[in-house]
CSV table of C-alpha atoms in Angstrom, one decimal:
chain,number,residue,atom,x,y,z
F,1,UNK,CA,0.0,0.0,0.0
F,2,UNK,CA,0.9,3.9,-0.7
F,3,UNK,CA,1.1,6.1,1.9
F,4,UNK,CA,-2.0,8.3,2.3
F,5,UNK,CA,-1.6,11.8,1.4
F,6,UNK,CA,-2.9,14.5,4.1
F,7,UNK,CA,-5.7,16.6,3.4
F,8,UNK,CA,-6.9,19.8,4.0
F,9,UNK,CA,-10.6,20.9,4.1
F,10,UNK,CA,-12.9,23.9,5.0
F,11,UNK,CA,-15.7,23.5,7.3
F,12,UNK,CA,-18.9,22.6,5.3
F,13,UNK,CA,-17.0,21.5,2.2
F,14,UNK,CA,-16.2,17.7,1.3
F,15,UNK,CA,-13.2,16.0,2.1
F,16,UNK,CA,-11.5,13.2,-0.3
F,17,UNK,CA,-8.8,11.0,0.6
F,18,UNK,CA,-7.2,8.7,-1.2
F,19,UNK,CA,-6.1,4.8,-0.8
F,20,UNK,CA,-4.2,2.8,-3.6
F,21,UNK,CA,-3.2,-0.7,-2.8
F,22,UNK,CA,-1.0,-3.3,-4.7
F,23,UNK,CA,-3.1,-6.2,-3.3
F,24,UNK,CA,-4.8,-8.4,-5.5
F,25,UNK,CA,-7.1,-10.6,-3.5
F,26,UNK,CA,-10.7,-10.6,-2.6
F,27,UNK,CA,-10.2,-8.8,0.6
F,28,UNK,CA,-11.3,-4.9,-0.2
F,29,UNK,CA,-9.6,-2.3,2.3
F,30,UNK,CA,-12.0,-0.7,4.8
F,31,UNK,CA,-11.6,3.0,6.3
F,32,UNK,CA,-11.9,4.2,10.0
F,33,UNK,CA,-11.7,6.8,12.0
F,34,UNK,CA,-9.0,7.2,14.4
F,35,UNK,CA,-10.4,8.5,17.5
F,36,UNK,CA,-8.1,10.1,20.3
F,37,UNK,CA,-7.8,7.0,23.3
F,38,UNK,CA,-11.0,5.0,22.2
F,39,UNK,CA,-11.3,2.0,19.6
F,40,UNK,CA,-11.5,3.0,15.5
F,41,UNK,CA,-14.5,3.5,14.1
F,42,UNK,CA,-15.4,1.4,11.4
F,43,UNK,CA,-17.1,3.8,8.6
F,44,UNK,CA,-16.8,1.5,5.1
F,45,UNK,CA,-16.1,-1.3,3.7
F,46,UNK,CA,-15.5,-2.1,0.2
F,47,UNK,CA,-17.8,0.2,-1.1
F,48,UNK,CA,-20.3,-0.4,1.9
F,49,UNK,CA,-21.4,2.2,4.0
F,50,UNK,CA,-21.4,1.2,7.1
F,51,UNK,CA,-21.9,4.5,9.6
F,52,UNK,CA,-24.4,7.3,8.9
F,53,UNK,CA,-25.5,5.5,6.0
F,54,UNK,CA,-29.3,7.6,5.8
F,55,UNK,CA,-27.3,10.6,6.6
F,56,UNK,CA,-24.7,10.6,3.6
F,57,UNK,CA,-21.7,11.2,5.7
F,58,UNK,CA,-19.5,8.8,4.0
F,59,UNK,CA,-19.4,7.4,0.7
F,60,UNK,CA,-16.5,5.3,-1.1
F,61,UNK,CA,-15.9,5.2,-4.8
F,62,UNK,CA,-13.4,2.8,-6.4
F,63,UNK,CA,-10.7,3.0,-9.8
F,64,UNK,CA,-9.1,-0.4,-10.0
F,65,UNK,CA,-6.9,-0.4,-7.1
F,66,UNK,CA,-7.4,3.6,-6.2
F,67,UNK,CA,-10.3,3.6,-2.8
F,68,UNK,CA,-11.5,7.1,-2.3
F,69,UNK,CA,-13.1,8.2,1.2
F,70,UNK,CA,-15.6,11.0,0.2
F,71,UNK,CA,-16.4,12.9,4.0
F,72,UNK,CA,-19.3,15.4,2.9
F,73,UNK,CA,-20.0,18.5,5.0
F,74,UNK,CA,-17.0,18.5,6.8
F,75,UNK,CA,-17.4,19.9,10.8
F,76,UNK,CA,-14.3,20.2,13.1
F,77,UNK,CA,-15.1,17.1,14.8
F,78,UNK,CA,-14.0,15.0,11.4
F,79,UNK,CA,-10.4,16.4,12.3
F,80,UNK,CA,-7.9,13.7,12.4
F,81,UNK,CA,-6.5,10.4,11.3
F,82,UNK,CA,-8.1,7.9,8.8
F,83,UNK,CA,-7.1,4.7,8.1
F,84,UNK,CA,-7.1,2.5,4.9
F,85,UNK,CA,-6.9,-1.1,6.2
F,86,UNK,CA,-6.8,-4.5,4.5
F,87,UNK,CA,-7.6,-7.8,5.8
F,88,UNK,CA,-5.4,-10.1,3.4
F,89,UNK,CA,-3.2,-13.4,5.5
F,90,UNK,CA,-1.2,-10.0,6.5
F,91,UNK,CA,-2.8,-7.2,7.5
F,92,UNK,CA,-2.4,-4.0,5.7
F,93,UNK,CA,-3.0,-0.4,6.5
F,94,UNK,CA,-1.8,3.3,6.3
F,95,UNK,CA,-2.8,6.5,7.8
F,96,UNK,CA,-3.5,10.0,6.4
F,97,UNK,CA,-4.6,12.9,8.3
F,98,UNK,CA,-7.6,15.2,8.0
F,99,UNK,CA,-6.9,18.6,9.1
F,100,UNK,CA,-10.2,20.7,9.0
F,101,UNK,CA,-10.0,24.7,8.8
F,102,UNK,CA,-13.1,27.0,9.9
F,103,UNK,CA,-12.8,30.6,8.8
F,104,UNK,CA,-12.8,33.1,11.3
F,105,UNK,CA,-15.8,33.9,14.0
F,106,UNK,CA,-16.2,37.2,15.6
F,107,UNK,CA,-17.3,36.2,19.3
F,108,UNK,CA,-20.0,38.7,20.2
F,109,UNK,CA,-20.0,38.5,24.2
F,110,UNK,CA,-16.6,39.0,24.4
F,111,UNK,CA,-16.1,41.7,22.0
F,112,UNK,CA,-16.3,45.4,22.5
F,113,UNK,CA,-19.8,46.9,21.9
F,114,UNK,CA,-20.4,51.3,21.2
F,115,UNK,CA,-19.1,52.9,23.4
F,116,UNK,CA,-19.5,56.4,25.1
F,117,UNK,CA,-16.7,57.9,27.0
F,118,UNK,CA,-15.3,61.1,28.9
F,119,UNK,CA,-12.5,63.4,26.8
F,120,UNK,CA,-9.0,62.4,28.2
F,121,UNK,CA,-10.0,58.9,29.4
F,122,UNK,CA,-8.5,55.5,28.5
F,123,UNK,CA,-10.4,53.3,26.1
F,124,UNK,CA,-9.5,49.5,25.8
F,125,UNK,CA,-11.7,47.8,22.7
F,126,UNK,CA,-11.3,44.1,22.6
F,127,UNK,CA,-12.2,42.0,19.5
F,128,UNK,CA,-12.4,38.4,20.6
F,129,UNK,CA,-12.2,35.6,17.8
F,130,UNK,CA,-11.9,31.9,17.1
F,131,UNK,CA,-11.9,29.9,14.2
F,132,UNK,CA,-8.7,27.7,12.7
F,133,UNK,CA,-5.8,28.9,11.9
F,134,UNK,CA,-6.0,31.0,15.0
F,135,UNK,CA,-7.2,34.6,13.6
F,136,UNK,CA,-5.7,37.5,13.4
F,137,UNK,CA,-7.5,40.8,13.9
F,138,UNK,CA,-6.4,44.2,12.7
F,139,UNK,CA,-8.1,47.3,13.3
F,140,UNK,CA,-8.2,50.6,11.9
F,141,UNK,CA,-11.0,53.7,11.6
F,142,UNK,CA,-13.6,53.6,9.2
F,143,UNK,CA,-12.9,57.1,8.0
F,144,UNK,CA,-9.4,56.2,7.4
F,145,UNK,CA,-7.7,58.1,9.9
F,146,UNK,CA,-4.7,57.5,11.8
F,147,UNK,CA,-5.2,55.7,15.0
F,148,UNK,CA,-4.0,57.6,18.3
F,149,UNK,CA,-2.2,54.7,20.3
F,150,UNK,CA,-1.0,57.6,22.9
F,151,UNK,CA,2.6,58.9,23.8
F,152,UNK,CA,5.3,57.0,24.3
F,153,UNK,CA,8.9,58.9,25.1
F,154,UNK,CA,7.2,62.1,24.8
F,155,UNK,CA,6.0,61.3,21.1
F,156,UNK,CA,2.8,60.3,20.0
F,157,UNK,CA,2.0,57.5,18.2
F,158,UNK,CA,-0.5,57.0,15.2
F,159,UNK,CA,-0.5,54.2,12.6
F,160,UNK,CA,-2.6,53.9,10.0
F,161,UNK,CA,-3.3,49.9,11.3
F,162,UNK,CA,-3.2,48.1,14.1
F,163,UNK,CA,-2.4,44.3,15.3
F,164,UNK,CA,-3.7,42.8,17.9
F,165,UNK,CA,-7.2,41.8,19.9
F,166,UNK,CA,-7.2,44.7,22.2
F,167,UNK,CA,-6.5,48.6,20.8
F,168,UNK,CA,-5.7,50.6,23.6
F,169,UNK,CA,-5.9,54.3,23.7
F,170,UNK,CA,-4.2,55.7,26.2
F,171,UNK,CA,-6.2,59.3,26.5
F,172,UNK,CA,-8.7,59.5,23.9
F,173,UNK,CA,-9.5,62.9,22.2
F,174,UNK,CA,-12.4,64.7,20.5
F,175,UNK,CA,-10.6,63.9,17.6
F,176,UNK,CA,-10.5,60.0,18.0
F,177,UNK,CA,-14.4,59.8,18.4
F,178,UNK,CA,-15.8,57.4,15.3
F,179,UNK,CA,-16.6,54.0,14.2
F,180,UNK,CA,-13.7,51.7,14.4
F,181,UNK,CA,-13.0,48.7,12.4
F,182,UNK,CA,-12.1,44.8,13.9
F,183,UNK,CA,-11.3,42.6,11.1
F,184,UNK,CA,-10.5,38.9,11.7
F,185,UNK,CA,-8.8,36.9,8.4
F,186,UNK,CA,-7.1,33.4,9.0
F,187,UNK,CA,-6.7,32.7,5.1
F,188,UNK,CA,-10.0,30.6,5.6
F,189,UNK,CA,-12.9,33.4,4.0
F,190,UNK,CA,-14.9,34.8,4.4
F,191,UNK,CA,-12.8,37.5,6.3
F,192,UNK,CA,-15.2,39.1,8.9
F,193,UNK,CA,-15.4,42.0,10.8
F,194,UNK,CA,-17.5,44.5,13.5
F,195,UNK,CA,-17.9,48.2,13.8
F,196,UNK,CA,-17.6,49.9,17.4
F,197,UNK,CA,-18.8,53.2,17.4
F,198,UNK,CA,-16.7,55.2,20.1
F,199,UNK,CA,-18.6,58.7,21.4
F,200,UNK,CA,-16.5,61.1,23.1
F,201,UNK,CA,-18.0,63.8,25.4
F,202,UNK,CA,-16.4,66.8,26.1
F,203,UNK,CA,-18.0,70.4,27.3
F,204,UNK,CA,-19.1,73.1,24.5
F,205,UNK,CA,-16.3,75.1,23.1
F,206,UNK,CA,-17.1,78.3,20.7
F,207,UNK,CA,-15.1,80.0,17.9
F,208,UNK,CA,-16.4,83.6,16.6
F,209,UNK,CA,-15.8,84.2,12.8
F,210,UNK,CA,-16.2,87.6,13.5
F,211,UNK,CA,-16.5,89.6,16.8
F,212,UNK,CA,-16.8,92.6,15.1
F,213,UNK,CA,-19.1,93.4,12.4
F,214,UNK,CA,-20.2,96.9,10.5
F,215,UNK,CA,-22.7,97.5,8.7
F,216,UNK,CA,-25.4,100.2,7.4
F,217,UNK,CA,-29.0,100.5,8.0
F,218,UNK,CA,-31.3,98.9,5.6
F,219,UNK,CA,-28.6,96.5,5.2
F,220,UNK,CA,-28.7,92.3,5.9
F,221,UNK,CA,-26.0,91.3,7.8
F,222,UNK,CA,-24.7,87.9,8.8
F,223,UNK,CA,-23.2,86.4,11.9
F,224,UNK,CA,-21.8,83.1,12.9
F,225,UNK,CA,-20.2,81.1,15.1
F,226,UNK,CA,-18.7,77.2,15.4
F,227,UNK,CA,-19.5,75.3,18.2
F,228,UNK,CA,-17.6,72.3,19.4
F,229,UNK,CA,-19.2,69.7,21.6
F,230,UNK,CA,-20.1,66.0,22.4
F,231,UNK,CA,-23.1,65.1,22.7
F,232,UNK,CA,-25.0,67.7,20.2
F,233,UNK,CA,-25.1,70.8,22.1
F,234,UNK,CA,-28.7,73.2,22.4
F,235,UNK,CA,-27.5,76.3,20.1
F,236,UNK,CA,-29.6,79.4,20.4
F,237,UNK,CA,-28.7,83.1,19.8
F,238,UNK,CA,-29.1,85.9,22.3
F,239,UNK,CA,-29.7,89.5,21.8
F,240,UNK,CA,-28.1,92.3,24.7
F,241,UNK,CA,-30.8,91.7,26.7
F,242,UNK,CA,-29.8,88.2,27.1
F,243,UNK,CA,-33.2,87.1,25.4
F,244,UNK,CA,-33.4,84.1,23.2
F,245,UNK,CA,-33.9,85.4,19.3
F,246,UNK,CA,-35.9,82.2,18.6
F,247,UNK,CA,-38.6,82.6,21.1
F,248,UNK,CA,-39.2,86.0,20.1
F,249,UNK,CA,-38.4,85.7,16.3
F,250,UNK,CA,-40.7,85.5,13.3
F,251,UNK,CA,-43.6,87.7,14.8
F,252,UNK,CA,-43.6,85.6,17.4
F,253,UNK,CA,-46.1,87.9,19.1
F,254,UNK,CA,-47.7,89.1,16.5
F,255,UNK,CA,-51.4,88.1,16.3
F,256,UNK,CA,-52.1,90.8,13.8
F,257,UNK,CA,-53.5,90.0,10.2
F,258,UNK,CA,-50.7,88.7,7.5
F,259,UNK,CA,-53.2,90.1,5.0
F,260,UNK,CA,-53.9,93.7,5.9
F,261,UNK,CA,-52.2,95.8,3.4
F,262,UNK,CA,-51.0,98.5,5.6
F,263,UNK,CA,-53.6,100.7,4.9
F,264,UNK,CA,-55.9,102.7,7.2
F,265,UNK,CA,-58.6,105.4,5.6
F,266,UNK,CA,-58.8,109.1,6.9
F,267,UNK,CA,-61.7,111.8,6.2
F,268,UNK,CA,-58.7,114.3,6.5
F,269,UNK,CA,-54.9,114.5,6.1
F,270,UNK,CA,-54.9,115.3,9.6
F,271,UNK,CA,-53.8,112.8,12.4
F,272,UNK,CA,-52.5,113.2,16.0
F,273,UNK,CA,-49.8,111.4,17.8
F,274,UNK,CA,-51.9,109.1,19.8
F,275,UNK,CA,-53.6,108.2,16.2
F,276,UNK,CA,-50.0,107.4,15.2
F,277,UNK,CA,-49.5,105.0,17.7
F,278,UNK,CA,-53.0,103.5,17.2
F,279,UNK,CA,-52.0,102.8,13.6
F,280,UNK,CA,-49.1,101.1,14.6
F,281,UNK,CA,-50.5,99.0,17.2
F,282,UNK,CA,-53.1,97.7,14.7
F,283,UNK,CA,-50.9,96.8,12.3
F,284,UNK,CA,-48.8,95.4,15.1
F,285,UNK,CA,-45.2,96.3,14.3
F,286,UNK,CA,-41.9,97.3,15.9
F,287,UNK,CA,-40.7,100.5,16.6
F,288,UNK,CA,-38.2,102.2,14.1
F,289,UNK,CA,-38.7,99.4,11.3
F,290,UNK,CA,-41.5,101.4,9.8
F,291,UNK,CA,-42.9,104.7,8.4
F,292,UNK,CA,-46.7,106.3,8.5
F,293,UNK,CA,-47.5,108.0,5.4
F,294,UNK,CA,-50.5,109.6,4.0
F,295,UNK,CA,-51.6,110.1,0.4
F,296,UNK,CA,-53.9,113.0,-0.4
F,297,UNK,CA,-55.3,111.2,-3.4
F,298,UNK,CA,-56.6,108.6,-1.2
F,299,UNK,CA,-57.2,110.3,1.8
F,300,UNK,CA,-55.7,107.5,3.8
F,301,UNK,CA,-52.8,106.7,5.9
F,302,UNK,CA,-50.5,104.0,5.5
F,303,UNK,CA,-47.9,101.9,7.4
F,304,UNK,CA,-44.8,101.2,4.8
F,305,UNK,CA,-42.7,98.2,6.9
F,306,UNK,CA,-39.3,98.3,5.6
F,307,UNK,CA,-39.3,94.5,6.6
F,308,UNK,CA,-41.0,93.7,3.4
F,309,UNK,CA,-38.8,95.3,0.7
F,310,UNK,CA,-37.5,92.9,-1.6
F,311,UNK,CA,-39.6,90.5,-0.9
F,312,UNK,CA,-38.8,89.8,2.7
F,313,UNK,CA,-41.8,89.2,4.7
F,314,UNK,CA,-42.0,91.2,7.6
F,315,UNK,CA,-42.1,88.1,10.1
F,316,UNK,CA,-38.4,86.9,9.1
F,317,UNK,CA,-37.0,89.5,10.6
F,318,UNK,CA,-34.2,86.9,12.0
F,319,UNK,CA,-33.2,84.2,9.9
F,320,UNK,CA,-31.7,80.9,11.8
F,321,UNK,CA,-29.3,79.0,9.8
F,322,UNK,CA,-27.1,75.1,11.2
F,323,UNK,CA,-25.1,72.6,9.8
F,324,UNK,CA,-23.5,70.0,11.2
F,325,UNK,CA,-20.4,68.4,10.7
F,326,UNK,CA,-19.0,65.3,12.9
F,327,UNK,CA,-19.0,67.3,16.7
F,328,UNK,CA,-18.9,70.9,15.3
F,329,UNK,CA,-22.1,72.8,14.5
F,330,UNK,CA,-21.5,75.9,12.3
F,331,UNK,CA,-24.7,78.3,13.6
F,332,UNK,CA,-25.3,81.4,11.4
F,333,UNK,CA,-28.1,84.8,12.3
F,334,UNK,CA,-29.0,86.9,9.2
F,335,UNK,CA,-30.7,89.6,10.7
F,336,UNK,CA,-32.5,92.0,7.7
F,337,UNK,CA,-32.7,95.3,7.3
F,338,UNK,CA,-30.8,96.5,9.8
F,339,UNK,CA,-32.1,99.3,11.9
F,340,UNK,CA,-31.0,101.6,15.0
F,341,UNK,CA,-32.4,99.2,17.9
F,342,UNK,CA,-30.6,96.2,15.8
F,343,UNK,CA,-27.0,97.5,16.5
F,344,UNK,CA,-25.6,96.0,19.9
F,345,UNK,CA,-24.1,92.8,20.9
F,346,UNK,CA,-24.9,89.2,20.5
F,347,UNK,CA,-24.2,86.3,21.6
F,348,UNK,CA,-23.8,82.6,20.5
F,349,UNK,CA,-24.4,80.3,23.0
F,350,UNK,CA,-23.8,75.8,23.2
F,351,UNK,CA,-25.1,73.9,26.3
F,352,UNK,CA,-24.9,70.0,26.5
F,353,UNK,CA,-25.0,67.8,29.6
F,354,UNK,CA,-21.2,68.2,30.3
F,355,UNK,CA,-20.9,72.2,30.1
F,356,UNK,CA,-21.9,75.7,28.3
F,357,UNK,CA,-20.1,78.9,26.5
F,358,UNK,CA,-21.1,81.2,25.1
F,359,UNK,CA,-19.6,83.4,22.4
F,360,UNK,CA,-19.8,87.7,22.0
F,361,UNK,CA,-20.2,89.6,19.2
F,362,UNK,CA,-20.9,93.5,18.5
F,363,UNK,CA,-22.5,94.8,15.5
F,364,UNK,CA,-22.4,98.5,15.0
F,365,UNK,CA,-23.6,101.0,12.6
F,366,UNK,CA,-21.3,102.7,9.7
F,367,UNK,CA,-22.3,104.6,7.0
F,368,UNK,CA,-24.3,103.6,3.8
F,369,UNK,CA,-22.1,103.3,0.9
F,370,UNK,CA,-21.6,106.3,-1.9
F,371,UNK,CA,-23.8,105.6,-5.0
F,372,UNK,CA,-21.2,106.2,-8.1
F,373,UNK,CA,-21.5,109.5,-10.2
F,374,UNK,CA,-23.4,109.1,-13.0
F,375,UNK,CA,-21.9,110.3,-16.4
F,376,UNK,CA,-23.4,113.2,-18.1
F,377,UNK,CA,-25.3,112.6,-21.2
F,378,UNK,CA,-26.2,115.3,-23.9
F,379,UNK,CA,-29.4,115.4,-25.7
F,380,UNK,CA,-30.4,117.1,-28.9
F,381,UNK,CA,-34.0,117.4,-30.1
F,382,UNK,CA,-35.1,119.1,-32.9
F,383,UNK,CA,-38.6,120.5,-33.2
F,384,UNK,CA,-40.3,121.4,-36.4
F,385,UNK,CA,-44.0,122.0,-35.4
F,386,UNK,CA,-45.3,122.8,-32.0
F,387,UNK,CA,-48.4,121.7,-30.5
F,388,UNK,CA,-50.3,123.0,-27.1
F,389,UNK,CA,-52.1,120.9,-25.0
F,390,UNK,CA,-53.4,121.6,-21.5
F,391,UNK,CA,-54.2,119.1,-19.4
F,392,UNK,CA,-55.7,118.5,-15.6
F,393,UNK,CA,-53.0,117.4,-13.3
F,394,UNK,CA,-53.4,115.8,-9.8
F,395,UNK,CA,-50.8,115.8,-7.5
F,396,UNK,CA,-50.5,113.7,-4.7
F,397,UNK,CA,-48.2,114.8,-1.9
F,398,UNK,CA,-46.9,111.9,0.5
F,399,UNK,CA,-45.8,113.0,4.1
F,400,UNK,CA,-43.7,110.6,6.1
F,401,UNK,CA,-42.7,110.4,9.8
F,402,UNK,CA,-40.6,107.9,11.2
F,403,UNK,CA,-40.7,106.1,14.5
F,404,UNK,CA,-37.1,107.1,15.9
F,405,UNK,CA,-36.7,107.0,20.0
F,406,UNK,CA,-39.7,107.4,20.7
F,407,UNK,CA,-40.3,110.6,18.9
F,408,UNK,CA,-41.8,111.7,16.0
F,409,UNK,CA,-40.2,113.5,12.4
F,410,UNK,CA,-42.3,115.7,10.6
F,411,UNK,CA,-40.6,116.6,7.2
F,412,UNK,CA,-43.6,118.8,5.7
F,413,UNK,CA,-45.3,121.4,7.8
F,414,UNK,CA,-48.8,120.4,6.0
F,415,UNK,CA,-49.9,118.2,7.9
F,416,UNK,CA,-51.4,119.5,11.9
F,417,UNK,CA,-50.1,118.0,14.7
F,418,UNK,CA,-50.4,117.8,18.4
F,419,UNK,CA,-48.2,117.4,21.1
F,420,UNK,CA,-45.3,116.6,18.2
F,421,UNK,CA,-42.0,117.5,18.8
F,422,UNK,CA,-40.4,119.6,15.2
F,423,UNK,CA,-36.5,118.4,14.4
């Protein structure tokens, strides 16, 4: 008989080993299995199955003098040695060896699950494996980041990869928080692997683009700040009063009609101050944002909100503006229209469960910007016949006075006040 060549086979595959013999009696070689400290097992003979027969386990084909041993859905217990044995006036026999290979197994009570930790702390992630060949497990970040294995002799260490079933970090930063990656390969595939999501929490801390900021009346200006924090921070915007901008933004307390068009009739163009007031209460607007006018042709007053030029509605007077990016939130104010009251300070303002800061920043006013000169231009007209025409013109003359600290402008002396105060 040949020896029996050894054989290599992956769990849930079939296994074929091979028995050639030179003997050419009736006796037919048998196979068995080779348990550790206990008495063969007898699984064929000739081409006879003789254990598991229903289940399929074992099955023996035959080429002249070549006995093949098919083992089907190979398991780790079928590990070992096999014999090929003949019965003759001199007994016969060689042994081969069945080595059986799993691919690797991530073992999930033992592993490292998400994890949420302090700024500065240590972190110790284990991915536990088995599987044969022993695995080996390498991790690295999912966004493909170095990985911050501490300081050691003053310098710090990051590698791109690391080996190993535990990754320790030594003093985790803001920086290290993400999904980490433990992958397990043994040669045997499929390769596997599991995603620990590590969430570092650290107080609020603000950056300013701009601390100072001009700009003009009637103007739209923008402000903004970055805030750093783990978990999400509560962002808000305060005004000098230290009130929150979103619980008194967007007409908040206005219960007035979006629909009214400003308008309010008169049998005269004559008004007092308290009728001034009464306009703008109905109309339910803020001081110094608008102007009261009255038209002669129409004999009625009107209520021109400077909030609405353009197209911007006068309830969007603050405009709230975030976006996120890993454990910075960039928070942006557009306040419109700028007017007298708006000019002041601000502030931007991050609170989680760890901490809060806040951020300053003053706006203040500075002059409009100079329209450019327009170029003369020279016209020539030539007349050759002249024609009269007279026609009935109406002129409408518009008065406006402006809400400014509590007083009130007249610039035309043709409409009768009381109690007003001339500038």
């Amino acid at each position: 008989m040949l020896p029996i060549e050894n054989v290599t086979a992956t769990v849930g595959r079939t296994a074929i080993l091979k028995c050639v013999t030179n003997h050419n009696g009736p006796s037919k070689p048998a196979w068995l299995k080779m348990d550790d400290n206990s008495t063969p097992t007898l699984l064929t003979l000739g081409t006879h199955t003789l254990m598991n027969e229903d289940e399929g386990k074992y099955r023996v084909t035959q080429n002249e003098n070549h006995w093949y041993l098919h083992i089907n859905r190979i398991q780790v217990i079928d590990r070992g040695l096999y014999m090929c044995q003949i019965n003759a006036k001199t007994m016969l026999s060689q042994i081969g060896y069945l080595d059986v290979y799993e691919p690797p197994v991530i073992n999930e009570e033992l592993t490292s699950s998400d994890t949420i930790v302090d700024e500065l702390s240590k972190v110790s992630l284990r991915c536990a494996t088995i599987g044969y060949p022993m695995p080996s497990v390498t991790w690295r970040r999912e966004d493909g980041k170095s990985l911050n294995l501490g300081q050691y002799g003053g310098k710090k260490i990051a590698e791109p990869k690391w080996q190993g079933e535990y990754l320790n970090i030594t003093q985790i930063k803001r920086d290290d928080m993400g999904a980490y990656l433990c992958i397990a390969n043994n040669g045997v595939q499929p390769a596997v692997s599991k995603r620990i999501v590590i969430q570092v929490n650290f107080p609020p801390k603000i950056r300013v683009h701009k601390q100072l900021i001009g700009s003009y009346i009637g103007s739209d200006v923008e402000l903004g700040c970055d805030v750093d924090a783990s978990p999400k921070p509560e962002t808000f915007w305060l005004n000098s009063d230290g009130h929150r901008l979103d619980k008194i933004m967007n007409g908040g307390d206005n219960n007035g009609d979006d629909d009214n068009d400003g308008s309010i009739s008169s049998a005269a163009a004559t008004t007092t101050i308290e009728q001034l007031y009464n306009i703008r209460s109905k109309l339910n607007v803020q001081q110094n944002d608008h102007y009261v006018s009255y038209s002669s042709s129409s004999s009625s007053y009107r209520l021109n909100d400077n909030n609405n030029r353009n197209g911007i509605n006068r309830k969007k007077k603050y405009h709230f503006e975030e976006e996120q990016n890993g454990y910075r939130t960039t928070m942006k104010l557009i306040i419109r229209n700028l007017q007298m009251a708006d000019y002041g300070s601000y502030k931007c303002s991050g609170q989680n469960s760890i901490g809060k800061k806040e951020g300053m920043i003053r706006l203040y006013e500075t002059p409009p910007p100079i329209p450019p000169t327009p170029k003369p231009t020279t016209t020539t007209t030539t007349t050759t016949t002249t024609t009269t025409t007279t026609a009935a013109t109406t002129t409408t003359t518009t008065t406006k006075w402006p809400f400014i600290n509590n007083q009130h402008k007249s610039r035309s002396n043709k409409a009768k006040w009381t109690n007003a105060r001339y500038e």
